[in-house]
């Protein structure tokens, strides 16, 4: 017994240097967490990914499935994703296992057959790509990020994932008051103090303070209140953080339920740990081999949905003659929308919401961008190459070796046989992007901002 006590004292002293002292004391005094959490935070974090169900599976060092995520897997080691062409093709997404609890939650909610879902704090795109897979190209997903540079990354990741029914916005949460009674479900993965990231992100430890916890809790309340009006009556709000404290989790959920008369939804999640008041669930690294993650679900009271006039957006025009797109797309149940010289495809059923959202918010991705209208026809966009739902199966393609694929993704040109015109570059039969073949050479059309920057030779 004395040896155990001595070891614990030594461990606690060691952790006090690695973790914020106030955090260590708080966890030790919390019977819900305690020393098992501190011990787990001293270990190596697991590596997890989520596969894209619509694309070729990559050859990854899979260890075991993640039980609560249909397409999630733990890996035995962390690969160098940058040098895997299928990573750039959107075949999988590296996502922490705990945050993949969202998959289990969405499947338990009684949502409409084709719901409209908002991912409010969405960058870099882990939860948005998960929601896109859940929707399976049905319904509508609006993914928002307030920071412009991160919104561009979000747009890239959703484009690579390949669904037609996604819109990306770059707005402050308060802006969503302009689109009241719009969403059937809102996911708010709120900015937090980051305690759940302590194991893999040591910088998060240096940024932590109790004052920052309080600031985060106040900001989270503002975000929730800002976006509440945009949720349909009877709709669901999924609130999550990557932290362990009650201030940002249970207390915020209880406060918000009181302020809005929202119902706290109690679901059965066998793998997660019910929180201190059984109002939500935790993924704890000492219990689930995850990072820290908290999640709760609230339901808005039933009521009447506000009526709005059909959106008129002078910036957008519907295209009736779609003959110029026929070599590239084969799907008919799409609305083709023109903005300046660019053409976008959105699900026909969600044409009106798309117009309305584009009118009220700063939209940086509208469905799938098909390309630019030029004098000789359509110049295809990268998004069309990466979308398996609308891309024609009869397009001319060139299958690349791994070395060639990495060179293409690097932005290089190299000797390559092929017919004149636009050619779809593929790796293991999975599209990567376009070239324009000129006979003795080709123009590499892979987006400059997406190109691999490290040496691939």
Short mmCIF file of C-alpha atoms in Angstrom, two decimals:
data_model
loop_
_atom_site.label_atom_id
_atom_site.label_comp_id
_atom_site.label_asym_id
_atom_site.label_seq_id
_atom_site.Cartn_x
_atom_site.Cartn_y
_atom_site.Cartn_z
CA UNK A 1 0.00 0.00 0.00
CA UNK A 2 2.81 2.40 0.88
CA UNK A 3 4.45 1.72 -2.50
CA UNK A 4 1.18 2.53 -4.29
CA UNK A 5 0.71 5.75 -2.35
CA UNK A 6 4.31 6.74 -3.06
CA UNK A 7 3.91 6.00 -6.76
CA UNK A 8 0.71 8.05 -6.89
CA UNK A 9 2.38 10.96 -5.14
CA UNK A 10 5.31 10.80 -7.57
CA UNK A 11 2.91 10.60 -10.51
CA UNK A 12 0.87 13.55 -9.26
CA UNK A 13 3.99 15.65 -8.79
CA UNK A 14 5.15 14.75 -12.29
CA UNK A 15 1.78 15.55 -13.86
CA UNK A 16 1.73 18.89 -12.05
CA UNK A 17 4.65 19.94 -14.23
CA UNK A 18 3.06 18.62 -17.42
CA UNK A 19 -0.51 19.79 -16.88
CA UNK A 20 -1.85 23.09 -15.47
CA UNK A 21 -1.72 22.74 -11.64
CA UNK A 22 -5.26 24.10 -11.16
CA UNK A 23 -6.53 21.58 -13.69
CA UNK A 24 -4.79 18.70 -11.89
CA UNK A 25 -6.24 19.71 -8.52
CA UNK A 26 -9.73 20.09 -9.96
CA UNK A 27 -9.66 16.68 -11.63
CA UNK A 28 -8.32 14.97 -8.51
CA UNK A 29 -11.13 16.48 -6.44
CA UNK A 30 -13.78 15.45 -8.97
CA UNK A 31 -14.99 11.92 -8.22
CA UNK A 32 -16.45 11.74 -11.73
CA UNK A 33 -12.95 12.06 -13.24
CA UNK A 34 -10.13 11.58 -10.73
CA UNK A 35 -6.63 10.20 -11.21
CA UNK A 36 -7.57 7.66 -13.94
CA UNK A 37 -8.12 10.61 -16.30
CA UNK A 38 -4.73 12.13 -15.40
CA UNK A 39 -3.05 8.78 -16.01
CA UNK A 40 -4.70 8.51 -19.42
CA UNK A 41 -3.57 12.01 -20.38
CA UNK A 42 0.04 10.87 -19.87
CA UNK A 43 -0.25 8.15 -22.55
CA UNK A 44 0.08 8.29 -26.33
CA UNK A 45 -3.15 9.29 -28.12
CA UNK A 46 -4.79 6.79 -30.49
CA UNK A 47 -5.04 7.40 -34.23
CA UNK A 48 -8.46 7.17 -35.87
CA UNK A 49 -9.96 7.80 -39.30
CA UNK A 50 -13.39 7.66 -40.90
CA UNK A 51 -13.81 6.18 -44.35
CA UNK A 52 -15.83 7.77 -47.12
CA UNK A 53 -18.55 5.21 -47.96
CA UNK A 54 -18.78 6.47 -51.57
CA UNK A 55 -15.11 6.10 -52.52
CA UNK A 56 -12.35 3.51 -52.86
CA UNK A 57 -11.04 2.29 -49.48
CA UNK A 58 -7.40 3.17 -48.88
CA UNK A 59 -4.82 0.64 -47.72
CA UNK A 60 -4.41 1.78 -44.11
CA UNK A 61 -2.98 0.02 -41.02
CA UNK A 62 -6.44 -0.68 -39.55
CA UNK A 63 -6.38 -2.04 -36.01
CA UNK A 64 -10.12 -2.32 -35.22
CA UNK A 65 -13.47 -0.66 -35.96
CA UNK A 66 -14.80 2.16 -33.79
CA UNK A 67 -17.97 0.60 -32.33
CA UNK A 68 -20.05 3.78 -32.28
CA UNK A 69 -19.15 5.01 -35.79
CA UNK A 70 -20.26 3.10 -38.88
CA UNK A 71 -17.25 4.08 -40.99
CA UNK A 72 -14.75 4.75 -38.20
CA UNK A 73 -11.56 2.81 -37.50
CA UNK A 74 -8.65 2.90 -35.09
CA UNK A 75 -5.24 2.60 -36.77
CA UNK A 76 -2.24 0.77 -35.36
CA UNK A 77 0.03 3.65 -36.43
CA UNK A 78 -0.29 7.10 -37.91
CA UNK A 79 0.44 7.15 -41.66
CA UNK A 80 1.89 10.08 -43.56
CA UNK A 81 -1.44 11.15 -45.06
CA UNK A 82 0.10 13.75 -47.35
CA UNK A 83 1.80 11.03 -49.42
CA UNK A 84 -1.36 8.98 -49.92
CA UNK A 85 -3.19 10.03 -53.12
CA UNK A 86 -6.46 8.56 -51.80
CA UNK A 87 -6.34 10.96 -48.85
CA UNK A 88 -6.40 13.85 -51.34
CA UNK A 89 -9.21 12.11 -53.23
CA UNK A 90 -11.40 12.24 -50.10
CA UNK A 91 -11.41 8.47 -49.47
CA UNK A 92 -11.05 9.00 -45.72
CA UNK A 93 -10.76 11.71 -43.10
CA UNK A 94 -8.54 11.61 -39.98
CA UNK A 95 -10.99 12.23 -37.14
CA UNK A 96 -10.66 11.71 -33.40
CA UNK A 97 -12.74 8.72 -32.29
CA UNK A 98 -14.64 10.50 -29.51
CA UNK A 99 -16.05 13.14 -31.82
CA UNK A 100 -17.39 10.34 -34.00
CA UNK A 101 -20.04 9.74 -31.32
CA UNK A 102 -22.02 12.20 -33.39
CA UNK A 103 -22.69 9.38 -35.87
CA UNK A 104 -24.50 7.31 -33.22
CA UNK A 105 -26.46 10.33 -32.00
CA UNK A 106 -27.70 11.40 -35.44
CA UNK A 107 -28.96 7.88 -36.13
CA UNK A 108 -31.05 7.95 -32.95
CA UNK A 109 -32.77 11.30 -33.59
CA UNK A 110 -36.25 11.27 -35.21
CA UNK A 111 -35.27 13.61 -38.04
CA UNK A 112 -37.24 14.14 -41.28
CA UNK A 113 -36.42 11.87 -44.20
CA UNK A 114 -34.41 14.67 -45.85
CA UNK A 115 -33.39 17.00 -43.04
CA UNK A 116 -31.72 20.39 -43.31
CA UNK A 117 -28.77 20.36 -40.93
CA UNK A 118 -26.45 23.18 -39.86
CA UNK A 119 -22.92 22.50 -38.60
CA UNK A 120 -22.27 25.88 -37.02
CA UNK A 121 -18.61 25.74 -35.96
CA UNK A 122 -17.53 23.36 -38.68
CA UNK A 123 -13.87 23.84 -39.64
CA UNK A 124 -11.79 21.93 -40.48
CA UNK A 125 -14.61 19.57 -41.48
CA UNK A 126 -14.55 16.35 -39.46
CA UNK A 127 -18.13 16.58 -38.24
CA UNK A 128 -19.37 18.04 -41.52
CA UNK A 129 -18.02 15.13 -43.56
CA UNK A 130 -19.56 12.79 -40.98
CA UNK A 131 -22.94 14.52 -41.34
CA UNK A 132 -22.60 14.39 -45.13
CA UNK A 133 -22.09 10.62 -44.94
CA UNK A 134 -25.09 10.31 -42.61
CA UNK A 135 -27.27 12.23 -45.09
CA UNK A 136 -26.01 10.10 -48.00
CA UNK A 137 -26.46 12.94 -50.50
CA UNK A 138 -30.05 13.53 -49.35
CA UNK A 139 -31.36 16.54 -47.45
CA UNK A 140 -29.14 19.59 -47.12
CA UNK A 141 -26.04 20.35 -45.07
CA UNK A 142 -24.96 23.91 -44.31
CA UNK A 143 -21.46 24.07 -42.82
CA UNK A 144 -20.33 27.37 -41.33
CA UNK A 145 -17.04 28.76 -40.11
CA UNK A 146 -16.57 32.33 -38.88
CA UNK A 147 -12.80 32.56 -39.54
CA UNK A 148 -12.19 33.07 -43.25
CA UNK A 149 -8.94 31.10 -43.52
CA UNK A 150 -10.50 28.12 -41.75
CA UNK A 151 -13.65 28.40 -43.88
CA UNK A 152 -11.49 27.82 -46.98
CA UNK A 153 -10.11 24.62 -45.44
CA UNK A 154 -13.66 23.53 -44.61
CA UNK A 155 -14.69 24.14 -48.21
CA UNK A 156 -11.76 22.08 -49.50
CA UNK A 157 -12.50 19.12 -47.23
CA UNK A 158 -16.21 19.05 -48.05
CA UNK A 159 -15.44 19.35 -51.76
CA UNK A 160 -13.12 16.36 -51.55
CA UNK A 161 -15.77 14.37 -49.65
CA UNK A 162 -17.95 14.66 -52.75
CA UNK A 163 -21.62 15.24 -51.82
CA UNK A 164 -23.86 17.49 -53.92
CA UNK A 165 -26.02 18.71 -51.03
CA UNK A 166 -23.50 20.82 -49.12
CA UNK A 167 -23.25 24.58 -48.69
CA UNK A 168 -20.39 26.34 -46.89
CA UNK A 169 -20.88 29.74 -45.27
CA UNK A 170 -18.47 32.16 -43.62
CA UNK A 171 -20.58 33.94 -40.99
CA UNK A 172 -20.76 34.87 -37.34
CA UNK A 173 -23.37 32.80 -35.45
CA UNK A 174 -25.44 35.97 -34.93
CA UNK A 175 -25.94 36.23 -38.70
CA UNK A 176 -28.15 33.14 -38.64
CA UNK A 177 -30.92 35.21 -37.08
CA UNK A 178 -31.61 36.20 -40.72
CA UNK A 179 -32.68 32.64 -41.54
CA UNK A 180 -35.12 31.84 -38.72
CA UNK A 181 -36.92 28.46 -38.61
CA UNK A 182 -34.67 26.90 -41.25
CA UNK A 183 -32.87 23.89 -39.78
CA UNK A 184 -34.16 20.56 -38.48
CA UNK A 185 -30.92 19.97 -36.59
CA UNK A 186 -28.05 22.23 -35.56
CA UNK A 187 -24.69 20.86 -34.46
CA UNK A 188 -22.71 23.27 -32.28
CA UNK A 189 -19.23 21.97 -31.56
CA UNK A 190 -18.47 25.05 -29.55
CA UNK A 191 -15.02 26.64 -29.15
CA UNK A 192 -13.85 25.54 -25.70
CA UNK A 193 -10.91 25.49 -23.29
CA UNK A 194 -9.57 22.36 -24.97
CA UNK A 195 -8.95 20.15 -21.94
CA UNK A 196 -9.79 17.09 -24.02
CA UNK A 197 -6.86 17.90 -26.32
CA UNK A 198 -4.20 17.88 -23.59
CA UNK A 199 -2.94 14.42 -24.52
CA UNK A 200 -2.05 15.19 -28.15
CA UNK A 201 -1.72 18.97 -28.12
CA UNK A 202 0.71 20.19 -25.48
CA UNK A 203 0.20 23.80 -26.60
CA UNK A 204 -3.38 23.53 -25.31
CA UNK A 205 -1.98 22.94 -21.82
CA UNK A 206 -0.08 26.23 -21.90
CA UNK A 207 -3.16 28.15 -23.04
CA UNK A 208 -5.44 26.77 -20.33
CA UNK A 209 -6.55 28.79 -17.30
CA UNK A 210 -9.65 28.89 -15.15
CA UNK A 211 -10.27 32.39 -16.46
CA UNK A 212 -10.24 31.01 -20.00
CA UNK A 213 -12.73 28.32 -18.97
CA UNK A 214 -15.09 31.04 -17.75
CA UNK A 215 -14.62 33.09 -20.93
CA UNK A 216 -15.32 30.04 -23.07
CA UNK A 217 -18.46 29.19 -21.12
CA UNK A 218 -19.82 32.71 -21.63
CA UNK A 219 -18.99 32.65 -25.35
CA UNK A 220 -20.69 29.25 -25.72
CA UNK A 221 -23.89 30.63 -24.20
CA UNK A 222 -23.84 33.55 -26.63
CA UNK A 223 -23.35 31.24 -29.60
CA UNK A 224 -26.23 28.98 -28.55
CA UNK A 225 -28.61 31.90 -28.08
CA UNK A 226 -27.52 33.48 -31.38
CA UNK A 227 -28.37 30.40 -33.43
CA UNK A 228 -31.49 29.22 -31.58
CA UNK A 229 -33.96 31.17 -33.73
CA UNK A 230 -32.74 29.46 -36.89
CA UNK A 231 -33.78 26.03 -35.55
CA UNK A 232 -37.19 24.79 -36.59
CA UNK A 233 -39.77 24.24 -33.82
CA UNK A 234 -39.39 20.64 -32.69
CA UNK A 235 -35.85 20.57 -34.09
CA UNK A 236 -32.74 19.27 -32.33
CA UNK A 237 -29.63 21.09 -31.17
CA UNK A 238 -26.55 18.89 -30.61
CA UNK A 239 -24.12 20.69 -28.31
CA UNK A 240 -20.57 19.43 -27.87
CA UNK A 241 -17.17 20.44 -26.53
CA UNK A 242 -13.76 18.81 -26.19
CA UNK A 243 -13.41 19.57 -22.50
CA UNK A 244 -14.15 17.94 -19.11
CA UNK A 245 -15.43 20.70 -16.79
CA UNK A 246 -19.03 21.23 -15.71
CA UNK A 247 -18.85 24.95 -16.39
CA UNK A 248 -18.70 24.47 -20.16
CA UNK A 249 -20.74 21.28 -20.24
CA UNK A 250 -23.48 20.35 -17.76
CA UNK A 251 -23.94 23.87 -16.39
CA UNK A 252 -24.26 25.38 -19.86
CA UNK A 253 -26.77 22.73 -20.92
CA UNK A 254 -28.89 23.33 -17.79
CA UNK A 255 -28.71 27.11 -18.23
CA UNK A 256 -29.70 26.93 -21.89
CA UNK A 257 -32.61 24.58 -21.19
CA UNK A 258 -33.94 27.01 -18.57
CA UNK A 259 -33.54 30.06 -20.80
CA UNK A 260 -35.27 28.56 -23.84
CA UNK A 261 -37.63 25.94 -22.34
CA UNK A 262 -35.75 23.39 -24.42
CA UNK A 263 -36.15 19.72 -23.61
CA UNK A 264 -32.97 17.87 -22.71
CA UNK A 265 -33.10 14.70 -24.82
CA UNK A 266 -31.98 11.52 -23.11
CA UNK A 267 -30.74 8.87 -25.51
CA UNK A 268 -29.18 5.47 -24.98
CA UNK A 269 -25.51 5.62 -25.97
CA UNK A 270 -24.00 2.34 -24.75
CA UNK A 271 -20.36 3.28 -25.30
CA UNK A 272 -20.37 6.77 -23.78
CA UNK A 273 -20.45 7.69 -20.10
CA UNK A 274 -23.51 9.62 -18.86
CA UNK A 275 -22.49 12.99 -17.45
CA UNK A 276 -22.73 14.04 -13.83
CA UNK A 277 -26.46 14.90 -14.14
CA UNK A 278 -27.35 12.44 -16.94
CA UNK A 279 -28.03 15.31 -19.33
CA UNK A 280 -25.30 14.36 -21.80
CA UNK A 281 -22.43 11.97 -22.43
CA UNK A 282 -18.65 11.92 -22.17
CA UNK A 283 -15.99 10.13 -24.15
CA UNK A 284 -13.15 9.90 -21.63
CA UNK A 285 -9.62 8.82 -22.64
CA UNK A 286 -9.36 6.49 -19.65
CA UNK A 287 -12.51 4.62 -20.70
CA UNK A 288 -12.89 4.73 -24.50
CA UNK A 289 -9.36 5.21 -25.89
CA UNK A 290 -10.36 8.61 -27.21
CA UNK A 291 -9.54 12.21 -26.57
CA UNK A 292 -11.96 14.14 -24.35
CA UNK A 293 -15.38 14.84 -25.81
CA UNK A 294 -18.73 15.93 -24.37
CA UNK A 295 -22.10 15.90 -26.09
CA UNK A 296 -25.71 16.77 -25.19
CA UNK A 297 -28.94 17.04 -27.21
CA UNK A 298 -31.72 19.60 -26.71
CA UNK A 299 -35.05 19.85 -28.50
CA UNK A 300 -36.83 23.09 -29.30
CA UNK A 301 -40.49 23.35 -28.20
CA UNK A 302 -43.07 22.73 -30.91
CA UNK A 303 -44.64 25.77 -32.56
CA UNK A 304 -45.49 27.39 -35.85
CA UNK A 305 -42.79 27.78 -38.48
CA UNK A 306 -42.41 31.36 -39.69
CA UNK A 307 -43.48 31.79 -43.31
CA UNK A 308 -41.13 33.53 -45.67
CA UNK A 309 -41.53 34.81 -49.20
CA UNK A 310 -39.85 32.87 -52.01
CA UNK A 311 -36.28 34.05 -52.32
CA UNK A 312 -35.38 36.31 -55.22
CA UNK A 313 -31.65 36.52 -55.68
CA UNK A 314 -30.54 38.76 -58.55
CA UNK A 315 -26.97 37.43 -58.24
CA UNK A 316 -28.07 33.89 -59.18
CA UNK A 317 -29.79 32.62 -62.31
CA UNK A 318 -31.33 29.24 -63.03
CA UNK A 319 -30.03 27.55 -66.16
CA UNK A 320 -32.66 25.85 -68.29
CA UNK A 321 -30.50 24.75 -71.23
CA UNK A 322 -28.05 22.30 -69.66
CA UNK A 323 -26.76 20.80 -72.89
CA UNK A 324 -23.27 22.25 -72.35
CA UNK A 325 -22.92 20.12 -69.18
CA UNK A 326 -24.01 16.82 -70.74
CA UNK A 327 -20.52 15.42 -71.40
CA UNK A 328 -19.77 15.80 -67.67
CA UNK A 329 -22.97 15.08 -65.69
CA UNK A 330 -25.80 12.59 -66.13
CA UNK A 331 -28.13 13.36 -63.20
CA UNK A 332 -31.40 15.16 -63.96
CA UNK A 333 -32.84 15.98 -60.50
CA UNK A 334 -30.51 18.95 -60.07
CA UNK A 335 -30.98 22.68 -60.30
CA UNK A 336 -28.17 24.32 -62.23
CA UNK A 337 -27.42 27.81 -60.96
CA UNK A 338 -25.23 30.39 -62.64
CA UNK A 339 -23.27 33.06 -60.76
CA UNK A 340 -21.25 35.28 -63.08
CA UNK A 341 -19.50 32.77 -65.42
CA UNK A 342 -19.66 29.85 -62.99
CA UNK A 343 -22.19 27.01 -62.77
CA UNK A 344 -23.25 25.19 -59.61
CA UNK A 345 -25.47 22.16 -59.05
CA UNK A 346 -27.77 21.81 -56.03
CA UNK A 347 -30.48 19.23 -55.35
CA UNK A 348 -33.65 20.39 -57.13
CA UNK A 349 -35.68 19.96 -53.95
CA UNK A 350 -33.50 22.49 -52.12
CA UNK A 351 -33.26 25.13 -54.82
CA UNK A 352 -35.32 27.67 -52.85
CA UNK A 353 -33.40 27.27 -49.55
CA UNK A 354 -30.16 27.56 -51.51
CA UNK A 355 -31.30 30.87 -53.04
CA UNK A 356 -32.45 32.13 -49.63
CA UNK A 357 -29.22 31.19 -47.85
CA UNK A 358 -27.12 32.74 -50.60
CA UNK A 359 -29.15 35.93 -50.27
CA UNK A 360 -28.85 36.18 -46.48
CA UNK A 361 -25.40 34.76 -45.74
CA UNK A 362 -21.87 34.79 -47.11
CA UNK A 363 -21.85 31.57 -49.12
CA UNK A 364 -18.45 30.33 -50.33
CA UNK A 365 -19.58 26.90 -51.54
CA UNK A 366 -22.95 26.34 -53.19
CA UNK A 367 -23.62 22.66 -53.82
CA UNK A 368 -21.12 21.34 -56.34
CA UNK A 369 -19.32 23.77 -58.60
CA UNK A 370 -19.43 22.27 -62.09
CA UNK A 371 -17.10 24.71 -63.76
CA UNK A 372 -16.66 27.92 -65.69
CA UNK A 373 -18.64 28.74 -68.83
CA UNK A 374 -16.20 29.48 -71.63
CA UNK A 375 -16.61 30.20 -75.34
CA UNK A 376 -15.91 26.57 -76.30
CA UNK A 377 -17.94 25.00 -73.49
CA UNK A 378 -17.54 24.15 -69.82
CA UNK A 379 -14.13 24.21 -68.15
CA UNK A 380 -14.74 21.54 -65.47
CA UNK A 381 -14.09 22.35 -61.81
CA UNK A 382 -12.26 20.12 -59.34
CA UNK A 383 -15.50 19.64 -57.37
CA UNK A 384 -17.07 17.89 -60.36
CA UNK A 385 -14.18 15.45 -60.57
CA UNK A 386 -14.54 14.54 -56.88
CA UNK A 387 -18.35 14.13 -56.82
CA UNK A 388 -19.34 10.49 -57.47
CA UNK A 389 -23.08 11.24 -57.54
CA UNK A 390 -23.30 13.49 -60.58
CA UNK A 391 -20.09 12.89 -62.53
CA UNK A 392 -20.64 11.01 -65.80
CA UNK A 393 -19.24 7.47 -65.88
CA UNK A 394 -18.23 7.88 -69.54
CA UNK A 395 -15.58 10.55 -69.09
CA UNK A 396 -12.13 9.95 -70.59
CA UNK A 397 -9.75 8.97 -67.79
CA UNK A 398 -6.05 8.30 -67.31
CA UNK A 399 -5.05 5.91 -64.53
CA UNK A 400 -1.91 7.04 -62.71
CA UNK A 401 0.74 5.20 -60.77
CA UNK A 402 1.37 6.32 -57.20
CA UNK A 403 4.45 8.27 -58.30
CA UNK A 404 2.52 9.98 -61.10
CA UNK A 405 -0.44 10.70 -58.82
CA UNK A 406 1.77 12.43 -56.26
CA UNK A 407 3.45 14.45 -59.02
CA UNK A 408 0.03 15.49 -60.32
CA UNK A 409 -1.08 16.49 -56.81
CA UNK A 410 2.20 18.42 -56.48
CA UNK A 411 1.18 20.46 -59.52
CA UNK A 412 3.78 18.97 -61.87
CA UNK A 413 3.57 18.06 -65.54
CA UNK A 414 5.27 14.97 -66.96
CA UNK A 415 5.18 12.77 -70.08
CA UNK A 416 1.70 11.25 -70.35
CA UNK A 417 -0.09 9.69 -73.27
CA UNK A 418 -3.72 10.59 -73.86
CA UNK A 419 -6.31 12.11 -76.17
CA UNK A 420 -6.70 15.85 -76.66
CA UNK A 421 -9.08 17.65 -74.31
CA UNK A 422 -10.11 17.34 -70.68
CA UNK A 423 -9.04 14.10 -69.03
CA UNK A 424 -9.93 12.84 -65.56
CA UNK A 425 -6.85 11.73 -63.62
CA UNK A 426 -7.47 8.71 -61.39
CA UNK A 427 -5.52 6.65 -58.87
CA UNK A 428 -6.77 3.15 -58.09
CA UNK A 429 -9.82 4.16 -60.14
CA UNK A 430 -10.57 7.06 -57.80
CA UNK A 431 -10.68 10.52 -59.46
CA UNK A 432 -8.11 13.08 -58.34
CA UNK A 433 -8.74 15.97 -60.74
CA UNK A 434 -8.49 17.26 -64.29
CA UNK A 435 -5.86 17.94 -66.89
CA UNK A 436 -6.26 19.46 -70.33
CA UNK A 437 -4.25 17.28 -72.68
CA UNK A 438 -2.64 19.12 -75.57
CA UNK A 439 -1.09 16.12 -77.32
CA UNK A 440 2.61 16.45 -76.48
CA UNK A 441 1.99 18.00 -73.06
CA UNK A 442 -0.82 18.83 -70.64
CA UNK A 443 -2.02 21.63 -68.40
CA UNK A 444 -2.35 20.55 -64.78
CA UNK A 445 -5.70 21.90 -63.51
CA UNK A 446 -5.34 20.73 -59.89
CA UNK A 447 -6.11 23.78 -57.67
CA UNK A 448 -2.92 25.61 -56.73
CA UNK A 449 -4.03 26.14 -53.14
CA UNK A 450 -4.56 22.38 -52.67
CA UNK A 451 -1.23 21.21 -54.05
CA UNK A 452 1.23 19.15 -52.01
CA UNK A 453 4.02 21.48 -50.88
CA UNK A 454 6.53 18.90 -49.62
CA UNK A 455 8.96 17.07 -51.90
CA UNK A 456 7.27 13.99 -53.41
CA UNK A 457 10.26 12.61 -55.33
#
